[in-house]
PDB file of C-alpha atoms in Angstrom:
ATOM      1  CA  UNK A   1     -28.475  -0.663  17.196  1.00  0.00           C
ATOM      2  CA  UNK A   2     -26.631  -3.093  15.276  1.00  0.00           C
ATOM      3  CA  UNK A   3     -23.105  -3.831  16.543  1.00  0.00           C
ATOM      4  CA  UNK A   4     -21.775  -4.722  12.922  1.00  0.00           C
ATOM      5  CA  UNK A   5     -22.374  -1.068  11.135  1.00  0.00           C
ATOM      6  CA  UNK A   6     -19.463   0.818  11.307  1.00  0.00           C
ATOM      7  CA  UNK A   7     -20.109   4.305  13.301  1.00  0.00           C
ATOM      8  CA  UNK A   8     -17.806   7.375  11.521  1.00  0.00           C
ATOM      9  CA  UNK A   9     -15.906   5.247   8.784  1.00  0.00           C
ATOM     10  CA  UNK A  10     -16.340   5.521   5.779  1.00  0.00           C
ATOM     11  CA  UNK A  11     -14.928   2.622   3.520  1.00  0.00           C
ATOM     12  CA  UNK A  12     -12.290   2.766   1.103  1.00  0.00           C
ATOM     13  CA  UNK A  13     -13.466   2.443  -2.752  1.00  0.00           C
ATOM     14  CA  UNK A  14     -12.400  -0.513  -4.344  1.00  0.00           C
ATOM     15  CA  UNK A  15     -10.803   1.245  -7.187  1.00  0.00           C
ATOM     16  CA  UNK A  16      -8.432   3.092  -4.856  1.00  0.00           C
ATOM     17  CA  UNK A  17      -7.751  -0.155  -3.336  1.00  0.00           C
ATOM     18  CA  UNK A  18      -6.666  -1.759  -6.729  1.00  0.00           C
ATOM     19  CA  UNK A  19      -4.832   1.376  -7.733  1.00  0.00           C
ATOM     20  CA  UNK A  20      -2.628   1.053  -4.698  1.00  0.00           C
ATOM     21  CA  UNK A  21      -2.363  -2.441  -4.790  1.00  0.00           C
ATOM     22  CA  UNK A  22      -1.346  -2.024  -8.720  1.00  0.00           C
ATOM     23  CA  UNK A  23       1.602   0.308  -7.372  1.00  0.00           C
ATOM     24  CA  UNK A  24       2.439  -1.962  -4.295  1.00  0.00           C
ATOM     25  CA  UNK A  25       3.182  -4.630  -7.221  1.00  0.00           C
ATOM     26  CA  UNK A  26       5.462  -2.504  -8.696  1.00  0.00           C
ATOM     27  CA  UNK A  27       7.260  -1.400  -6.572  1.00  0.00           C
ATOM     28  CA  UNK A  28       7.877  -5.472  -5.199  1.00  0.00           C
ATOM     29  CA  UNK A  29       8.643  -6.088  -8.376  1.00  0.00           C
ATOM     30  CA  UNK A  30      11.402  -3.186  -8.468  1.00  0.00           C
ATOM     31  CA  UNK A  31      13.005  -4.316  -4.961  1.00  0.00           C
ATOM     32  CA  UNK A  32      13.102  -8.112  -5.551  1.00  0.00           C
ATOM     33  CA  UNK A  33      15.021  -7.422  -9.254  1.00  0.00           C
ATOM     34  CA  UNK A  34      17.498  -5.270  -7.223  1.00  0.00           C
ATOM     35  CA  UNK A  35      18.127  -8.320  -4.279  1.00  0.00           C
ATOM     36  CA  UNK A  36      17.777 -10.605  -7.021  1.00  0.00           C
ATOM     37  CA  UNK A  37      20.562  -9.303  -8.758  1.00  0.00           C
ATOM     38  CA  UNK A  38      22.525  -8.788  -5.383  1.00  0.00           C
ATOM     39  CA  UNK A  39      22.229 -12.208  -4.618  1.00  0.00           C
ATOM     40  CA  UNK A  40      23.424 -13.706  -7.738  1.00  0.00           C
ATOM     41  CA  UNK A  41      26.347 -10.903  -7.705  1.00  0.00           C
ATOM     42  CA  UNK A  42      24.687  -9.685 -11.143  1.00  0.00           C
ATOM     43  CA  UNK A  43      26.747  -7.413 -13.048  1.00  0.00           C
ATOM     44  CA  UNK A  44      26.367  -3.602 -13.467  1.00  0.00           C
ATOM     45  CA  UNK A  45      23.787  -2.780 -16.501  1.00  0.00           C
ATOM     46  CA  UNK A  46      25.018  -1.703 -19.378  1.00  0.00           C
ATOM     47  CA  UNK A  47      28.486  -2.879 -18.217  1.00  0.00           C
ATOM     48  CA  UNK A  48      31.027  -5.066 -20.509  1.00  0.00           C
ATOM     49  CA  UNK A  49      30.322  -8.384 -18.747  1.00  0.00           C
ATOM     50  CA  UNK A  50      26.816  -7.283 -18.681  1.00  0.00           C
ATOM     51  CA  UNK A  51      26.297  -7.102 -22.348  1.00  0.00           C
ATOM     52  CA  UNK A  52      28.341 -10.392 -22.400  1.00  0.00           C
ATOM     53  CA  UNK A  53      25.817 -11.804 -20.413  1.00  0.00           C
ATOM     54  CA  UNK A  54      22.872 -10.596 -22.447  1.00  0.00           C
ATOM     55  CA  UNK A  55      24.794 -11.652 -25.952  1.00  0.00           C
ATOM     56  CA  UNK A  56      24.904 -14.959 -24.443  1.00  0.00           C
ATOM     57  CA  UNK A  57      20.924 -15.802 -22.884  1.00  0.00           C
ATOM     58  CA  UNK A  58      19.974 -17.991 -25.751  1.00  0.00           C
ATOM     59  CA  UNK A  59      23.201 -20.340 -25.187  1.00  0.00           C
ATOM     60  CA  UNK A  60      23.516 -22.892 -22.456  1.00  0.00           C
ATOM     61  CA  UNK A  61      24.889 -20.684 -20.679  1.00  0.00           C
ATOM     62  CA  UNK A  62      22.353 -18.126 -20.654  1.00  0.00           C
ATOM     63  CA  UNK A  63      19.674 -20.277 -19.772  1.00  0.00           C
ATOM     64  CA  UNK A  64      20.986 -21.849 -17.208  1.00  0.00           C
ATOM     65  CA  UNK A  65      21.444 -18.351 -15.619  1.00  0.00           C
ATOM     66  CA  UNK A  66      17.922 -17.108 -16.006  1.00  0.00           C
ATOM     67  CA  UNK A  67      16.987 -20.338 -14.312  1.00  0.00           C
ATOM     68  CA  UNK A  68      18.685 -19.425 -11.427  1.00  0.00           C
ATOM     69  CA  UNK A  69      17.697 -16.005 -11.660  1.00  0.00           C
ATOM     70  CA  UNK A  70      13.559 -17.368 -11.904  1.00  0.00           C
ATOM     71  CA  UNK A  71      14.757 -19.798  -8.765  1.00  0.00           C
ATOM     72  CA  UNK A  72      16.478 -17.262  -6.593  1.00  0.00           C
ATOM     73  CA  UNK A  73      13.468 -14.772  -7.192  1.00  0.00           C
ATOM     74  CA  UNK A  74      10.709 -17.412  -6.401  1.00  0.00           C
ATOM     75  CA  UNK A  75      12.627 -18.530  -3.556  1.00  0.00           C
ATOM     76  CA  UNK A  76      12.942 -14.774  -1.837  1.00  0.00           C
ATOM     77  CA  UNK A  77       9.179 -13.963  -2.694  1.00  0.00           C
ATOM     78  CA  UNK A  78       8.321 -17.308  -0.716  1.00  0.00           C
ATOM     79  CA  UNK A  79      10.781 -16.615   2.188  1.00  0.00           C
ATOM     80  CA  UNK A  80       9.604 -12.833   2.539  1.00  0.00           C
ATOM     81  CA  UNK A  81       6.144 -14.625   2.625  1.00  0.00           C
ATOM     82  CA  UNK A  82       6.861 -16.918   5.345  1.00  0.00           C
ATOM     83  CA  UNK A  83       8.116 -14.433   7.341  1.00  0.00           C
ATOM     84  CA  UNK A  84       4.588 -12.164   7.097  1.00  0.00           C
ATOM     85  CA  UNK A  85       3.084 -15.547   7.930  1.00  0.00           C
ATOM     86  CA  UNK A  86       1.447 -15.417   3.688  1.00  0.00           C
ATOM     87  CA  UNK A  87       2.747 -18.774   2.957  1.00  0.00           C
ATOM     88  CA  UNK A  88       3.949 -21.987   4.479  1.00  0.00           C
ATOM     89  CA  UNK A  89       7.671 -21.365   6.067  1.00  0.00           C
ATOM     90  CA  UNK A  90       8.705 -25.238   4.630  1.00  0.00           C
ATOM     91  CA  UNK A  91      11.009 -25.453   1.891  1.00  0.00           C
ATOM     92  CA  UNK A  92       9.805 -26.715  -1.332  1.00  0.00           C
ATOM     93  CA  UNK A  93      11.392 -30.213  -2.407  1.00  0.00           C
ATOM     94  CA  UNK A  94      14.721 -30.228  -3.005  1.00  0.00           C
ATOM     95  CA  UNK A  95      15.881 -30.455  -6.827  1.00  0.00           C
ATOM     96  CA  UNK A  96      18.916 -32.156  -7.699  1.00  0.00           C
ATOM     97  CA  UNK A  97      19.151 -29.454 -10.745  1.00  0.00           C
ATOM     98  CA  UNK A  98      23.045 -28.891 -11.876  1.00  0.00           C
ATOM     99  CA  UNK A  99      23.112 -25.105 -12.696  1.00  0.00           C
ATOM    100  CA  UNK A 100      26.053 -24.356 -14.870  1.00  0.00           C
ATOM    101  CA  UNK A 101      28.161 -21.809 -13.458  1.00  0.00           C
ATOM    102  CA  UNK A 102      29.735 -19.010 -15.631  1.00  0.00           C
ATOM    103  CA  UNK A 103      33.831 -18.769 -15.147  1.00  0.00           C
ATOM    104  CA  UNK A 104      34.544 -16.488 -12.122  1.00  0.00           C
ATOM    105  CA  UNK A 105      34.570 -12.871 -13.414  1.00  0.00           C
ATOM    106  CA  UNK A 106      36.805  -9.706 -12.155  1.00  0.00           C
ATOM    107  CA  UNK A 107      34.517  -7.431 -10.505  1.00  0.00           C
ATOM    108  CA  UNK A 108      36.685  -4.110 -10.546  1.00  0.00           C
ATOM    109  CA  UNK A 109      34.790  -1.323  -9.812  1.00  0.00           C
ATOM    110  CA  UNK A 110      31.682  -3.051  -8.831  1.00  0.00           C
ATOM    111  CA  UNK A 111      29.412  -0.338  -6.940  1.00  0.00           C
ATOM    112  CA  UNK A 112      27.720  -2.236  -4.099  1.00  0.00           C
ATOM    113  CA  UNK A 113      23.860  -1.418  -3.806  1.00  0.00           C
ATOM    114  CA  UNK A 114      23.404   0.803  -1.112  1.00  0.00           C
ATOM    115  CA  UNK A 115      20.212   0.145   1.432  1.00  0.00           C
ATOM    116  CA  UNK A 116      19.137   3.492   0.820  1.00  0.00           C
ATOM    117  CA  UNK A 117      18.089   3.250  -2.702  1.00  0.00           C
ATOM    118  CA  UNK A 118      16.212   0.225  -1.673  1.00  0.00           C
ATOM    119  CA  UNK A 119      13.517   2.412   0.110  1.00  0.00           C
ATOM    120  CA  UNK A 120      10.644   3.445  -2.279  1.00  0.00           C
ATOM    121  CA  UNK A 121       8.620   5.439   0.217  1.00  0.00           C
TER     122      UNK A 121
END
């Protein structure tokens, strides 16, 4: 009797593997765009200052913010990685990059993200 076959399971198709994995994605992709936008203290959707920020991502401005959106989101993808022991825990060089910083903005009636609605399952 070999000791390598595998007595009473029965494999998981590959398909259903990549079918989960496909949803997995998504729903990574979901959470990090919500602690993304938590992080950079992003404003409400469809809001005023939202659609001022939107008007404005092909200006300076507006690039320079969805740089540091693309920056914050890399760097929690390769923290949360670190921390499941995926990728190495080191820092990547440092980058002298100036990020230009939009004028402070009232946040009246901001409704902070509550860590229920960050649960998918």
């Amino acid at each position: 009797m070999s000791k390598n076959k595998p007595v009473g399971v029965v494999p998981v198709p590959d398909r259903a593997l990549d079918d989960l994995a496909e949803v997995l994605l998504d729903r990574l992709d979901q959470l990090l765009d919500r602690l993304t936008d938590r992080a950079l203290d992003a404003p409400t959707p469809g809001s005023r200052v939202w659609e001022s920020e939107w008007n404005d991502r092909n200006s300076a401005i507006g690039r320079a913010r969805a740089f540091e959106r693309a920056r914050v989101r890399a760097e929690l993808v390769r923290r949360a990685g670190a921390g499941l022991g995926i990728v190495d825990a080191a820092p990547p060089p440092s980058r002298q990059t100036q990020v230009a910083r939009p004028p402070c903005r009232a946040r009246a009636g901001r409704v902070r993200v509550d860590e229920a609605q960050l649960t998918f399952f």
